[in-house]
């Protein structure tokens, strides 16, 4: 049994390659080799990664996955409170992002244990970067619901989302998900299917959702990341836009920020909104 100390250890979330082991950060090898504990989603995958990095963990290695995350978190927290350095790795990418790790991060923060990370490969950011879709504002939606009804409701709720959206999906559900997205967002909504990123058969297929759904009907293999364009701006009357700006400014928001936001959402000119709002305030 570990004994808490006045000097807690550190929780390290370590990003692992999403395909090519050469993408591993130099710090990853150091952390894995020197950690007191390495908590891995799949210890066999960790072993293969360590072989590729030509290192051998000196501390203990234990499994930490979705089926034992809740039960194993208290033990790992105890080891952190005893002053140990615990490194968490998942099969690919950053722990806690659609992978185990969040429970331990929350527990560590509550116990005032330092939490840091080793940055590295991210399927989310890589897919966004190569998609060709807008990158200035985006959101990560993880895996869509598996059941058709729940999936349809979740996608309908996102139909008006103006930011570029990023999803994960299993290859055997890809066609159904793309078809559901075409129904909820429109068949012409631009999207990109990013498959096997950084691996031998890497592929990025771009097109409208309807086109991509038809393409995927023949079957697609590998790790899939979906990037979907946000809802196009809804063009409205300038007077209505100015009224919307003034209403938000009256609630305490900055005029310049509101004009930019309303312009992005409606397609109206930011300058026209700004000048119109100033003119309206001057005459009221």
Coordinates of C-alpha atoms in Angstrom, one line a residue:
X1 CA 0.0 0.0 0.0
X2 CA 1.4 3.4 -1.0
X3 CA 1.7 6.2 1.6
X4 CA 0.8 9.8 0.7
X5 CA 3.6 12.3 1.0
X6 CA 3.8 16.1 1.2
X7 CA 5.4 16.0 -2.2
X8 CA 3.1 14.4 -4.7
X9 CA 4.4 12.9 -7.9
X10 CA 3.4 14.0 -11.4
X11 CA 0.8 12.7 -13.9
X12 CA 2.1 12.7 -17.4
X13 CA -0.3 12.3 -20.4
X14 CA 2.0 11.1 -23.2
X15 CA 0.9 11.3 -26.8
X16 CA 1.9 8.3 -28.9
X17 CA 2.2 8.0 -32.7
X18 CA -1.1 7.5 -34.6
X19 CA 0.7 5.3 -37.1
X20 CA 4.3 5.9 -37.9
X21 CA 6.5 5.3 -34.8
X22 CA 9.1 7.8 -36.2
X23 CA 6.6 10.5 -35.2
X24 CA 7.2 9.9 -31.5
X25 CA 8.6 12.9 -29.6
X26 CA 12.1 12.4 -28.1
X27 CA 10.6 13.1 -24.7
X28 CA 8.2 10.2 -25.0
X29 CA 11.1 7.7 -24.9
X30 CA 12.6 9.4 -21.9
X31 CA 9.3 9.4 -20.0
X32 CA 8.5 5.8 -20.8
X33 CA 12.0 4.7 -19.7
X34 CA 12.1 6.7 -16.5
X35 CA 8.5 6.6 -15.2
X36 CA 7.7 4.9 -11.9
X37 CA 4.5 3.6 -13.5
X38 CA 3.4 3.3 -17.1
X39 CA -0.4 2.9 -17.4
X40 CA -1.1 1.7 -21.0
X41 CA -4.4 1.1 -22.8
X42 CA -2.8 -1.9 -24.4
X43 CA 0.4 -3.3 -22.9
X44 CA 1.2 -5.3 -26.0
X45 CA 1.0 -2.2 -28.2
X46 CA 3.2 -0.4 -25.6
X47 CA 5.7 -3.2 -25.9
X48 CA 5.9 -2.9 -29.6
X49 CA 6.3 0.9 -29.3
X50 CA 9.1 0.5 -26.8
X51 CA 10.9 -1.9 -29.2
X52 CA 10.6 0.7 -32.0
X53 CA 12.0 3.4 -29.7
X54 CA 14.7 1.0 -28.4
X55 CA 13.9 1.6 -24.8
X56 CA 12.7 -0.5 -21.9
X57 CA 10.5 0.9 -19.1
X58 CA 12.3 0.7 -15.7
X59 CA 9.1 1.1 -13.7
X60 CA 6.0 -1.1 -13.5
X61 CA 3.7 -1.4 -16.5
X62 CA 0.0 -2.0 -16.0
X63 CA -3.1 -1.9 -18.2
X64 CA -5.5 1.1 -18.0
X65 CA -8.4 0.8 -20.4
X66 CA -12.1 1.6 -20.6
X67 CA -13.0 -1.6 -18.8
X68 CA -10.8 -1.1 -15.7
X69 CA -10.4 2.7 -15.8
X70 CA -12.8 3.3 -12.9
X71 CA -11.4 0.6 -10.7
X72 CA -7.7 1.3 -11.3
X73 CA -7.9 5.1 -11.0
X74 CA -7.8 5.1 -7.1
X75 CA -4.6 2.9 -7.1
X76 CA -2.9 5.2 -9.6
X77 CA -3.9 8.3 -7.6
X78 CA -2.5 6.7 -4.5
X79 CA 0.8 6.1 -6.2
X80 CA 0.8 9.8 -7.4
X81 CA 0.2 10.9 -3.8
X82 CA 3.1 8.7 -2.7
X83 CA 5.4 10.8 -5.0
X84 CA 5.6 8.6 -8.0
X85 CA 5.7 9.7 -11.7
X86 CA 2.8 8.1 -13.6
X87 CA 2.8 8.1 -17.4
X88 CA -0.4 7.3 -19.2
X89 CA -0.4 6.2 -22.8
X90 CA -3.2 5.0 -25.1
X91 CA -3.1 3.1 -28.4
X92 CA -2.6 6.3 -30.4
X93 CA -2.7 10.0 -29.9
X94 CA -3.3 12.0 -26.7
X95 CA -4.8 10.2 -23.6
X96 CA -8.2 11.4 -22.4
X97 CA -9.3 12.5 -25.9
X98 CA -11.9 9.8 -26.7
X99 CA -9.6 7.5 -24.8
X100 CA -8.9 6.5 -21.1
X101 CA -7.3 9.2 -18.9
X102 CA -10.0 11.7 -18.1
X103 CA -10.9 10.1 -14.8
X104 CA -7.4 10.1 -13.6
X105 CA -6.8 13.7 -14.7
X106 CA -9.8 14.9 -12.8
X107 CA -8.8 12.9 -9.7
X108 CA -5.3 14.2 -9.8
X109 CA -6.4 17.8 -10.1
X110 CA -8.8 17.4 -7.2
X111 CA -5.9 16.1 -5.1
X112 CA -3.6 18.9 -6.2
X113 CA -1.3 16.5 -8.1
X114 CA 0.6 18.2 -11.0
X115 CA -0.6 17.2 -14.4
X116 CA 1.5 17.7 -17.6
X117 CA 1.7 16.2 -21.0
X118 CA 4.2 15.1 -23.7
X119 CA 2.8 16.7 -26.9
X120 CA 2.7 14.7 -30.1
X121 CA 0.7 13.3 -32.9
X122 CA -3.1 14.0 -33.1
X123 CA -5.5 12.5 -35.6
X124 CA -7.9 15.3 -34.8
X125 CA -5.5 18.2 -35.8
X126 CA -3.8 16.3 -38.6
X127 CA -7.2 15.5 -40.3
X128 CA -8.3 19.1 -39.8
X129 CA -5.1 20.4 -41.4
X130 CA -5.2 18.2 -44.5
X131 CA -9.0 18.3 -45.0
X132 CA -8.9 21.6 -46.9
X133 CA -11.8 22.9 -44.8
X134 CA -11.8 26.1 -42.6
X135 CA -9.5 25.7 -39.6
X136 CA -10.1 29.0 -37.9
X137 CA -12.9 27.6 -35.8
X138 CA -13.6 24.0 -35.2
X139 CA -15.0 21.5 -32.7
X140 CA -14.4 17.9 -31.9
X141 CA -17.5 15.6 -31.6
X142 CA -15.8 12.2 -31.0
X143 CA -17.7 9.1 -32.1
X144 CA -21.3 9.7 -33.3
X145 CA -23.9 7.5 -31.5
X146 CA -24.1 3.9 -32.8
X147 CA -27.9 3.5 -32.8
X148 CA -29.5 5.1 -35.9
X149 CA -32.2 7.0 -34.0
X150 CA -29.7 8.5 -31.5
X151 CA -27.3 9.3 -34.3
X152 CA -29.9 11.1 -36.3
X153 CA -31.0 13.2 -33.3
X154 CA -27.4 14.1 -32.5
X155 CA -26.5 15.1 -36.0
X156 CA -29.8 17.1 -36.4
X157 CA -28.7 19.1 -33.3
X158 CA -25.4 19.9 -35.1
X159 CA -27.0 21.0 -38.4
X160 CA -26.6 24.6 -37.6
X161 CA -23.1 24.4 -36.2
X162 CA -21.0 26.9 -38.1
X163 CA -17.6 25.6 -37.0
X164 CA -15.8 22.8 -38.9
X165 CA -16.6 19.5 -37.1
X166 CA -14.3 16.6 -36.5
X167 CA -15.6 13.1 -35.8
X168 CA -14.1 9.6 -35.2
X169 CA -15.9 6.6 -36.8
X170 CA -15.4 2.9 -37.1
X171 CA -15.0 1.7 -40.7
X172 CA -17.9 -0.6 -40.6
X173 CA -20.3 2.2 -39.6
X174 CA -18.8 4.8 -42.0
X175 CA -21.4 4.5 -44.8
X176 CA -24.3 4.7 -42.4
X177 CA -22.8 7.7 -40.7
X178 CA -22.1 9.6 -43.9
X179 CA -25.6 8.9 -45.1
X180 CA -27.0 10.2 -41.9
X181 CA -24.9 13.3 -42.1
X182 CA -26.0 13.9 -45.7
X183 CA -29.6 13.8 -44.4
X184 CA -29.0 16.1 -41.5
X185 CA -26.5 18.5 -43.1
X186 CA -27.3 18.3 -46.8
X187 CA -25.7 16.0 -49.4
X188 CA -23.6 18.9 -50.7
X189 CA -22.0 19.8 -47.4
X190 CA -18.2 19.5 -47.9
X191 CA -16.4 16.9 -45.9
X192 CA -13.2 14.8 -45.9
X193 CA -12.7 11.2 -44.9
X194 CA -9.2 10.8 -43.6
X195 CA -8.1 7.2 -43.4
X196 CA -5.0 5.5 -42.0
X197 CA -3.2 8.8 -41.3
X198 CA 0.6 8.6 -41.2
X199 CA 0.4 4.9 -42.2
X200 CA 1.3 3.1 -45.4
X201 CA -2.2 3.3 -47.0
X202 CA -3.0 6.9 -45.9
X203 CA -5.8 8.4 -47.9
X204 CA -7.8 11.6 -47.8
X205 CA -11.1 11.5 -49.8
X206 CA -12.8 14.9 -50.2
X207 CA -16.2 15.7 -51.5
X208 CA -19.9 16.3 -50.6
X209 CA -21.4 14.1 -47.9
X210 CA -23.7 12.4 -50.4
X211 CA -20.8 11.7 -52.8
X212 CA -18.7 10.3 -49.9
X213 CA -21.5 8.1 -48.7
X214 CA -21.8 6.5 -52.1
X215 CA -18.0 6.0 -52.3
X216 CA -17.9 4.3 -48.9
X217 CA -20.7 1.8 -49.8
X218 CA -18.0 -0.5 -51.3
X219 CA -16.3 -0.7 -47.9
X220 CA -13.5 1.2 -46.2
X221 CA -10.8 -0.1 -43.9
X222 CA -8.6 1.4 -41.3
X223 CA -8.7 4.2 -38.7
X224 CA -11.2 6.9 -39.8
X225 CA -11.3 10.6 -38.9
X226 CA -14.2 12.6 -40.5
X227 CA -14.0 16.3 -41.0
X228 CA -17.2 18.1 -42.0
X229 CA -17.6 21.7 -43.0
X230 CA -19.8 23.9 -40.8
X231 CA -23.2 25.3 -41.7
X232 CA -22.9 28.1 -44.3
X233 CA -23.7 31.6 -43.1
X234 CA -27.4 32.5 -43.1
X235 CA -27.8 35.8 -45.1
X236 CA -30.3 38.1 -43.4
X237 CA -31.5 41.6 -43.8
X238 CA -29.0 44.2 -42.7
X239 CA -31.5 46.0 -40.4
X240 CA -32.2 42.6 -38.7
X241 CA -28.5 42.1 -38.3
X242 CA -28.0 45.5 -36.8
X243 CA -30.8 44.9 -34.4
X244 CA -29.2 41.6 -33.3
X245 CA -25.9 43.4 -32.7
X246 CA -27.5 46.1 -30.6
X247 CA -29.4 43.6 -28.5
X248 CA -26.2 41.8 -27.6
X249 CA -24.3 45.0 -27.0
X250 CA -27.1 46.1 -24.6
X251 CA -26.3 42.9 -22.6
X252 CA -22.7 44.0 -22.1
X253 CA -20.8 42.5 -25.1
X254 CA -18.2 44.5 -27.0
X255 CA -19.5 46.1 -30.2
X256 CA -16.5 45.0 -32.3
X257 CA -16.7 41.4 -31.1
X258 CA -20.4 41.2 -31.7
X259 CA -20.2 42.6 -35.2
X260 CA -17.5 40.0 -36.1
X261 CA -19.6 37.2 -34.7
X262 CA -22.9 38.3 -36.4
X263 CA -21.0 38.8 -39.7
X264 CA -19.6 35.3 -39.6
X265 CA -23.0 33.8 -38.8
X266 CA -25.1 35.8 -41.3
X267 CA -22.7 36.6 -44.2
X268 CA -23.3 40.4 -43.7
X269 CA -20.5 42.8 -43.8
X270 CA -18.8 43.4 -40.5
X271 CA -18.1 47.0 -41.4
X272 CA -21.8 47.6 -42.4
X273 CA -23.0 46.1 -39.1
X274 CA -20.5 48.2 -37.2
X275 CA -21.3 51.5 -39.0
X276 CA -25.1 50.8 -38.8
X277 CA -24.9 50.0 -35.1
X278 CA -23.0 53.3 -34.4
X279 CA -25.5 55.3 -36.5
X280 CA -28.4 53.7 -34.7
X281 CA -26.9 54.5 -31.3
X282 CA -26.2 58.1 -32.3
X283 CA -29.8 58.7 -33.3
X284 CA -31.5 56.9 -30.4

